[in-house]
XYZ file of C-alpha atoms in Angstrom:
563
model
C 7.891 -27.024 -13.380
C 10.229 -24.876 -11.302
C 13.113 -22.611 -12.240
C 16.085 -22.366 -9.883
C 18.793 -19.693 -10.089
C 21.185 -18.343 -7.512
C 19.230 -18.536 -4.201
C 15.868 -18.106 -5.934
C 13.125 -20.482 -6.997
C 10.316 -19.498 -9.359
C 7.188 -21.637 -9.484
C 4.585 -20.381 -12.002
C 1.770 -21.589 -9.751
C 3.101 -20.099 -6.506
C 5.440 -17.224 -7.323
C 9.020 -16.224 -6.536
C 10.930 -17.430 -3.470
C 14.356 -16.592 -2.046
C 15.418 -19.570 0.040
C 12.126 -20.258 1.855
C 10.752 -16.706 1.807
C 8.164 -15.641 -0.732
C 9.098 -12.458 -2.603
C 6.152 -10.175 -3.474
C 5.738 -9.254 -7.135
C 2.677 -7.984 -8.958
C 1.130 -10.353 -11.534
C 2.530 -8.575 -14.612
C 6.066 -8.712 -13.208
C 5.626 -12.414 -12.431
C 4.514 -13.019 -16.018
C 7.526 -11.105 -17.298
C 9.944 -13.053 -15.101
C 8.380 -16.315 -16.266
C 8.895 -15.270 -19.887
C 12.540 -14.334 -19.251
C 13.229 -17.675 -17.553
C 11.644 -19.595 -20.428
C 13.897 -17.696 -22.832
C 17.030 -17.813 -20.688
C 20.078 -16.088 -22.270
C 18.136 -15.041 -25.384
C 17.864 -11.306 -26.135
C 14.180 -10.337 -26.172
C 13.061 -7.116 -27.813
C 10.517 -4.730 -26.335
C 8.243 -5.499 -29.271
C 8.291 -9.209 -28.464
C 7.465 -8.476 -24.812
C 4.503 -6.346 -25.907
C 3.222 -9.169 -28.109
C 3.707 -11.820 -25.425
C 2.556 -10.017 -22.284
C 0.425 -7.098 -23.434
C -1.438 -8.967 -26.186
C 0.284 -6.931 -28.852
C -0.893 -3.612 -27.481
C 1.489 -0.708 -27.773
C 2.725 0.221 -24.320
C 5.238 2.821 -23.272
C 8.878 1.959 -22.681
C 8.282 3.191 -19.154
C 5.656 0.505 -18.525
C 8.096 -2.247 -19.471
C 10.970 -0.650 -17.580
C 8.804 -0.319 -14.467
C 8.162 -4.078 -14.445
C 11.834 -4.866 -15.062
C 12.782 -2.517 -12.236
C 10.452 -4.317 -9.834
C 11.962 -7.693 -10.804
C 15.489 -6.371 -10.301
C 14.519 -5.028 -6.904
C 13.049 -8.388 -5.899
C 16.251 -10.143 -7.008
C 18.521 -7.585 -5.299
C 19.852 -6.693 -8.724
C 20.356 -3.250 -10.294
C 21.257 -1.562 -13.569
C 24.928 -1.393 -12.664
C 25.498 -5.045 -11.762
C 22.901 -6.649 -14.054
C 23.590 -10.083 -12.579
C 20.205 -11.426 -13.682
C 18.576 -9.168 -16.267
C 20.947 -7.534 -18.731
C 19.925 -4.560 -20.850
C 21.162 -4.421 -24.439
C 20.690 -0.842 -25.713
C 18.344 -0.619 -28.695
C 18.084 -4.433 -28.766
C 16.225 -5.576 -25.659
C 16.803 -7.613 -22.504
C 18.091 -11.027 -21.537
C 18.025 -13.143 -18.389
C 21.716 -14.018 -18.157
C 22.045 -15.965 -14.881
C 22.290 -19.768 -15.133
C 18.860 -21.365 -14.708
C 18.101 -24.948 -13.716
C 14.684 -26.268 -14.691
C 13.240 -28.736 -12.208
C 10.404 -30.788 -13.668
C 10.009 -33.004 -10.609
C 6.388 -33.537 -9.533
C 5.030 -31.257 -6.862
C 5.160 -32.330 -3.267
C 1.957 -33.242 -1.472
C 2.223 -29.960 0.479
C 2.436 -28.011 -2.778
C -0.592 -29.753 -4.259
C -2.676 -29.101 -1.148
C -1.678 -25.421 -1.052
C -2.524 -24.933 -4.709
C -5.815 -26.829 -4.488
C -6.937 -24.441 -1.750
C -6.374 -21.399 -3.931
C -8.906 -20.294 -6.494
C -7.435 -20.857 -9.911
C -7.378 -17.865 -12.313
C -10.421 -17.567 -14.530
C -10.125 -18.502 -18.180
C -8.174 -15.839 -19.988
C -6.652 -14.477 -16.780
C -2.926 -14.258 -17.414
C -1.987 -13.613 -13.790
C 0.220 -16.639 -13.334
C 1.993 -16.816 -10.038
C -0.854 -15.502 -7.838
C 0.089 -16.518 -4.301
C -1.781 -19.512 -2.904
C -4.055 -18.564 -0.018
C -4.241 -20.722 3.138
C -7.364 -22.615 4.084
C -8.336 -19.942 6.590
C -9.091 -17.573 3.741
C -11.123 -20.082 1.748
C -11.785 -19.092 -1.831
C -11.129 -15.376 -1.435
C -7.822 -14.921 -3.186
C -8.060 -11.190 -3.851
C -6.676 -10.334 -0.436
C -4.912 -7.177 0.614
C -3.663 -6.676 4.155
C -2.080 -4.079 6.443
C -2.207 -2.885 10.037
C -1.468 0.821 9.853
C -3.843 1.579 12.690
C -4.464 5.196 11.771
C -5.280 4.473 8.143
C -8.701 3.703 6.767
C -7.829 3.461 3.123
C -10.871 2.019 1.493
C -13.571 4.730 1.244
C -13.739 6.546 -2.084
C -16.924 8.462 -2.681
C -18.538 10.836 -5.198
C -22.027 12.218 -5.748
C -24.075 9.161 -6.694
C -26.352 11.222 -8.915
C -23.808 11.919 -11.666
C -24.432 9.895 -14.821
C -23.126 9.850 -18.347
C -25.404 8.778 -21.190
C -27.739 7.059 -18.720
C -25.012 4.859 -17.214
C -24.218 5.481 -13.560
C -20.618 6.283 -12.798
C -18.752 4.352 -10.112
C -19.420 5.864 -6.662
C -15.813 6.865 -6.113
C -13.857 10.004 -7.037
C -13.888 11.114 -10.679
C -10.715 12.572 -12.165
C -9.116 13.555 -15.455
C -5.323 13.526 -15.816
C -4.375 16.131 -18.398
C -1.250 15.614 -20.545
C 1.777 16.817 -18.606
C 3.513 19.745 -20.296
C 7.001 19.234 -21.666
C 8.988 22.257 -20.450
C 12.378 20.935 -21.546
C 12.586 23.164 -24.615
C 13.052 20.068 -26.760
C 10.020 18.561 -28.482
C 11.782 15.200 -28.716
C 11.405 14.888 -24.931
C 7.597 15.042 -25.100
C 7.540 11.241 -24.836
C 8.674 11.501 -21.211
C 5.836 13.837 -20.252
C 3.413 11.506 -22.022
C 4.804 8.528 -20.133
C 4.183 10.262 -16.809
C 0.617 11.006 -17.850
C -0.107 7.492 -19.102
C 1.248 5.769 -16.010
C -0.641 8.110 -13.682
C -3.881 7.266 -15.507
C -3.094 3.570 -15.114
C -2.201 3.838 -11.415
C -5.223 5.960 -10.538
C -7.486 3.547 -12.397
C -6.608 0.954 -9.754
C -8.526 2.906 -7.129
C -11.606 0.924 -6.296
C -14.812 2.563 -7.661
C -12.886 5.487 -9.148
C -13.919 7.047 -12.460
C -10.774 7.942 -14.427
C -10.996 9.523 -17.861
C -9.187 7.449 -20.494
C -5.910 8.443 -22.099
C -7.443 9.010 -25.523
C -9.886 11.563 -24.129
C -7.402 13.248 -21.808
C -4.903 13.741 -24.609
C -7.407 15.705 -26.690
C -6.636 18.601 -24.325
C -2.949 18.683 -25.246
C -1.748 22.236 -25.990
C -5.234 23.666 -25.392
C -5.655 26.649 -23.110
C -8.658 25.318 -21.194
C -9.144 25.885 -17.462
C -9.535 23.029 -15.025
C -13.137 23.948 -14.226
C -14.047 23.834 -17.925
C -12.331 20.444 -18.327
C -14.223 19.139 -15.303
C -17.524 20.386 -16.743
C -16.779 18.980 -20.202
C -15.872 15.524 -18.922
C -18.227 15.301 -15.955
C -15.470 14.830 -13.366
C -14.844 16.365 -9.987
C -11.030 16.581 -10.038
C -8.364 17.501 -12.557
C -4.669 16.633 -12.266
C -2.195 18.658 -14.312
C 1.559 19.021 -14.292
C 4.797 19.421 -16.170
C 8.114 17.689 -16.802
C 11.389 19.544 -17.349
C 14.759 18.024 -18.245
C 17.705 20.251 -17.372
C 21.159 18.760 -17.705
C 21.374 15.738 -15.408
C 18.192 16.656 -13.484
C 14.524 16.061 -14.168
C 11.844 18.139 -12.448
C 8.225 17.087 -12.216
C 5.437 19.352 -10.949
C 1.922 18.077 -10.248
C -1.183 19.721 -8.833
C -4.647 18.445 -8.014
C -7.534 20.866 -8.666
C -11.155 20.772 -7.545
C -13.035 21.324 -10.784
C -16.108 22.747 -9.067
C -14.380 25.851 -7.718
C -10.879 25.833 -9.271
C -9.288 25.484 -5.819
C -5.898 23.777 -5.509
C -6.153 20.788 -3.168
C -2.578 19.520 -3.399
C 0.662 20.176 -5.223
C 4.136 18.710 -5.160
C 7.478 19.139 -6.909
C 9.921 16.316 -7.554
C 13.558 17.068 -8.393
C 15.709 14.032 -9.141
C 18.895 13.092 -10.992
C 18.211 11.672 -14.428
C 20.300 8.488 -13.955
C 17.618 6.235 -15.386
C 14.677 8.176 -16.786
C 12.317 5.240 -16.916
C 13.105 4.083 -13.408
C 12.647 7.638 -12.170
C 9.347 7.890 -14.012
C 8.060 4.751 -12.309
C 9.098 5.955 -8.867
C 7.574 9.407 -9.227
C 4.283 8.276 -10.775
C 3.893 5.678 -8.041
C 4.416 8.297 -5.337
C 2.052 10.790 -6.984
C -0.661 8.152 -7.384
C -0.276 7.043 -3.763
C -0.551 10.593 -2.443
C -3.487 11.374 -4.722
C -5.398 8.412 -3.334
C -5.228 9.960 0.125
C -6.027 13.460 -1.154
C -8.989 12.283 -3.237
C -10.323 10.247 -0.349
C -10.013 13.155 2.085
C -11.570 15.658 -0.315
C -14.587 13.461 -1.024
C -15.111 12.556 2.618
C -14.997 16.222 3.625
C -17.734 17.042 1.093
C -20.362 14.752 2.617
C -23.307 16.140 4.573
C -24.130 13.582 7.285
C -27.472 15.263 7.990
C -28.765 14.152 4.579
C -27.915 10.489 4.981
C -30.367 7.793 6.038
C -29.572 4.558 4.204
C -27.006 1.765 4.684
C -24.497 3.253 2.277
C -24.732 6.600 4.052
C -24.392 5.103 7.525
C -21.259 3.312 6.317
C -19.893 6.538 4.880
C -20.536 8.493 8.078
C -18.890 5.798 10.187
C -15.843 5.649 7.970
C -15.557 9.450 7.928
C -15.269 9.315 11.722
C -12.623 6.600 11.515
C -10.654 8.510 8.904
C -10.669 11.760 10.898
C -10.741 10.248 14.408
C -9.628 12.499 17.226
C -10.540 10.413 20.302
C -11.912 7.046 21.389
C -15.427 8.507 21.431
C -15.165 8.810 17.642
C -14.612 5.059 17.491
C -17.672 4.510 19.691
C -19.902 6.637 17.454
C -18.448 5.065 14.303
C -19.152 1.612 15.712
C -22.838 2.469 16.135
C -23.137 3.906 12.619
C -21.358 0.983 10.965
C -23.407 -1.556 12.901
C -26.577 0.184 11.692
C -25.283 -0.007 8.112
C -24.759 -3.787 8.304
C -28.213 -4.230 9.822
C -29.788 -2.387 6.888
C -27.597 -4.093 4.283
C -25.522 -7.154 5.299
C -23.744 -7.007 1.936
C -22.045 -3.627 2.388
C -18.310 -4.311 2.419
C -17.113 -0.907 3.604
C -19.224 -1.153 6.773
C -17.846 -4.590 7.666
C -14.347 -3.309 7.002
C -14.930 -0.312 9.259
C -16.211 -2.552 12.045
C -13.149 -4.754 11.651
C -10.966 -1.686 12.116
C -12.858 -0.630 15.270
C -12.481 -4.123 16.712
C -8.777 -4.120 15.903
C -8.320 -0.829 17.732
C -10.455 -2.216 20.545
C -8.072 -5.153 20.913
C -5.215 -2.715 21.539
C -6.889 0.058 23.547
C -10.020 0.738 25.539
C -12.883 1.720 23.238
C -16.235 2.364 24.967
C -18.849 -0.156 23.921
C -16.307 -2.568 22.399
C -15.304 -5.724 24.258
C -11.526 -5.868 24.469
C -11.523 -9.572 25.312
C -13.184 -10.591 22.042
C -12.028 -7.783 19.774
C -9.123 -9.540 18.062
C -11.311 -12.478 17.002
C -14.173 -10.183 15.999
C -11.800 -8.048 13.938
C -10.762 -11.053 11.888
C -14.329 -12.325 11.509
C -15.728 -8.986 10.351
C -12.787 -8.439 8.006
C -13.561 -11.761 6.351
C -17.199 -10.686 6.017
C -15.961 -7.612 4.164
C -14.100 -9.854 1.734
C -17.205 -11.969 1.190
C -19.267 -8.858 0.482
C -16.774 -7.613 -2.125
C -14.049 -10.201 -2.794
C -12.395 -8.186 -5.581
C -11.877 -5.004 -3.559
C -8.257 -5.059 -2.439
C -8.157 -2.400 0.235
C -10.662 -3.662 2.858
C -8.705 -6.910 3.078
C -5.812 -5.345 4.917
C -7.657 -6.173 8.126
C -7.561 -9.880 7.319
C -3.788 -9.877 7.601
C -3.966 -7.634 10.661
C -6.423 -9.981 12.312
C -4.241 -13.023 11.756
C -1.171 -11.227 13.086
C -3.084 -9.988 16.125
C -4.359 -13.536 16.775
C -0.788 -14.840 16.812
C -0.993 -16.485 13.393
C 1.304 -14.329 11.255
C 2.003 -17.213 8.893
C -1.611 -16.877 7.726
C -1.332 -13.112 7.427
C 1.661 -12.976 5.097
C -0.106 -14.411 2.012
C -2.669 -11.640 2.409
C 0.073 -9.011 2.434
C 1.688 -10.489 -0.658
C -1.568 -10.458 -2.567
C -2.185 -6.858 -1.494
C 1.115 -5.844 -3.015
C 0.346 -7.839 -6.161
C -3.052 -6.234 -6.623
C -1.821 -2.713 -5.931
C 1.956 -2.166 -5.848
C 1.405 1.453 -4.731
C -0.739 0.637 -1.680
C 1.464 1.626 1.261
C -0.563 -0.224 3.882
C 0.151 -3.529 2.137
C 3.842 -3.022 2.856
C 3.136 -1.908 6.433
C 1.232 -5.155 6.883
C 4.153 -7.208 5.595
C 6.483 -5.404 7.993
C 4.255 -6.063 10.982
C 3.762 -9.702 10.068
C 7.537 -10.126 9.831
C 7.888 -8.596 13.305
C 5.186 -10.897 14.634
C 7.172 -13.764 13.075
C 10.334 -12.693 14.992
C 11.925 -11.369 11.782
C 12.393 -7.647 12.481
C 15.300 -7.302 10.027
C 12.985 -8.380 7.209
C 10.333 -5.914 8.400
C 12.508 -2.807 8.075
C 12.614 -2.496 4.248
C 8.829 -2.875 4.062
C 8.271 0.039 6.454
C 10.842 2.127 4.595
C 9.190 1.451 1.248
C 5.754 2.294 2.658
C 7.143 5.665 3.741
C 8.595 6.209 0.284
C 5.257 5.398 -1.344
C 3.163 7.685 0.834
C 5.305 10.009 2.955
C 2.566 12.587 3.540
C -0.329 10.593 5.010
C 0.066 9.832 8.759
C 3.804 9.090 8.442
C 4.171 8.701 12.222
C 2.344 5.351 12.060
C 5.007 3.894 9.791
C 7.890 5.621 11.589
C 6.952 4.257 15.012
C 6.697 0.694 13.726
C 9.994 1.201 11.915
C 11.447 2.371 15.227
C 10.235 -0.765 16.995
C 11.694 -2.955 14.243
C 15.064 -1.252 14.756
C 14.804 -1.806 18.541
C 14.098 -5.472 17.930
C 17.104 -5.582 15.592
C 19.429 -3.983 18.201
C 19.809 -0.847 16.062
C 19.017 1.719 18.730
C 20.519 4.718 16.925
C 18.320 4.079 13.885
C 15.336 3.482 16.164
C 15.853 6.854 17.836
C 16.061 8.608 14.462
C 12.800 7.016 13.248
C 10.982 7.731 16.504
C 12.142 11.350 16.499
C 10.455 11.715 13.112
C 7.302 10.052 14.449
C 7.156 12.337 17.493
C 7.763 15.417 15.355
C 4.314 14.930 13.790
C 2.546 13.108 16.646
C 4.129 14.288 19.937
C 1.334 12.815 22.086
C 1.361 9.353 20.557
C 1.718 6.950 23.481
C 3.355 4.116 21.568
C 5.944 6.414 19.987
C 6.820 7.951 23.376
C 7.188 4.561 25.050
C 9.289 3.215 22.181
C 11.505 6.314 22.243
C 12.063 6.021 25.993
C 13.032 2.387 25.532
C 15.430 3.143 22.659
C 17.114 5.902 24.666
C 17.564 3.627 27.669
C 18.911 0.780 25.562
C 21.320 3.262 24.013
C 22.678 4.073 27.467
C 20.796 7.364 27.868
C 18.752 6.257 30.858
C 18.309 9.731 32.376
C 16.953 11.138 29.121
C 14.600 8.165 28.821
C 13.280 8.667 32.344
C 12.755 12.390 31.747
C 10.837 11.631 28.552
C 8.464 9.308 30.406
C 7.897 11.837 33.193
C 7.256 14.609 30.682
C 4.846 12.510 28.636
C 2.748 11.188 31.527
C 2.611 14.493 33.385
C 1.751 16.375 30.208
C -1.006 14.041 29.035
C -2.387 12.941 32.371
C -2.250 9.330 31.192
C -1.676 6.656 33.808
C 1.577 4.738 33.729
C 1.086 1.204 32.434
C 2.939 -1.676 34.016
C 5.514 -3.589 32.015
C 3.352 -6.676 32.449
C 0.286 -4.970 30.952
C 2.380 -3.832 27.979
C 3.669 -7.361 27.551
C 0.072 -8.556 27.348
C -0.978 -5.951 24.755
C 2.201 -5.852 22.636
C 3.443 -9.432 22.859
C 1.845 -10.338 19.532
C 4.396 -8.083 17.816
C 7.135 -10.648 18.299
C 9.623 -11.879 20.856
C 11.741 -8.802 20.143
C 9.144 -6.759 22.029
C 10.939 -7.956 25.170
C 13.823 -5.675 24.173
C 11.461 -2.699 24.221
C 10.091 -3.746 27.624
C 13.609 -4.168 28.989
C 14.442 -0.626 27.910
C 11.297 0.706 29.573
C 12.196 -1.090 32.797
C 15.638 0.519 32.708
C 13.917 3.889 32.187
C 11.945 3.363 35.382
C 8.538 2.288 34.080
């Protein structure tokens, strides 16, 4: 059965499509859309949605509104127009667009695609999980991205900590304390609670993380207990606390991450937004906080490790991934490669080591890495990434290299399903959106790539933003939007002035914008300042051609700049 409305098609077994393009939605949102389409034009209360989709559990209004917001975004709808989902205050929601139900049998192509995907286990309500192509076999829990500076899958904690004889997960341990309501109105406490609840949910998606439950965290409401005492009481390393204040038409959210061992502040941020839609705002802010905290928790735990004490497979993998995370030069890749290889020799089932090797091979396919064969690196990157998925098929983050490998091998059509699943499994994982953007560029669809890069920046603006900005700049070059390309590349160079790709892309954008002299001066300044040798246009065509036919526009600009 399929549902058709406007330019969209929804197939419960395959997901949401606009014309022929699949639209990424997380499983809960797909379930919600399916329910709306089944009940077309009927007003559905929040209570009914809880019963139908959350098994009768009481969930916050914010949780429901977050899913509705994601559906509206996918349908290019909003609260003002409400062309598809209409909100009836104090009554519920209704899908109001005309829907045609097509009960024609599936095509042979559809049946083959679905038969290749692993069906959800009994009791799994994740209808609409994207079918995975034959190249990925049975591993449907795939997440993909190609943000080359990001290694986003190592989350560690002292392995010795146990509670009641049960070992904790090896990742970071954290308690999210109830956010304080500073609005001066006790009736607004629900908003602070919603922020807290959604942060607990989002952080719980971190692989191997140990996140204290809501019921325990909320026992600390209105108690004057220091973060170090909370950490000691609950057996966690980190404590997140914050506040919410409503003032007129503005809402202000403060959050800070504290190391419970020494009471030091690792990170803090303040968000100041118009109220407009409180629930939509709550979803946006909690998503951004959770995304940033992932990077901060990862960095804090990696920095704590003592490589001198490590001598087993897990430790070799950790040491290799620490080098990748904090890499400063190609020699770091070489040393990481040796450590990660040793880890896989000691334990062939260690997913993080295979994922790290896949990353090194991917870098090796784009640049010269000592000890890594450039000729075979693209293929090896894909093969080792798939080994990582076999070692831990339910871990979303290592799979980003699967999509990267397919794109690098010139098969972006096989990479896109991986990106979609990444975004389904973790809607706040920025590298999943970077992957989708790069796959669209590799598919000669730069205009479709741009919103993915922009959303990745919105999700995680603090961690290596230049990686996303420079790819955004290239997408704008490929879309003949040179002024926007220059703006994005200026932001990239502001944080990474020596990045070769960003400098080359900027020189090209300037030349294509008619500023040939400025482009030529930029190239001279970069190569004289770094001592790097000037590549030929032909060598760049060989290394960058996989990023789509639009790369020729960048090469044309570089030729005009005198490269």
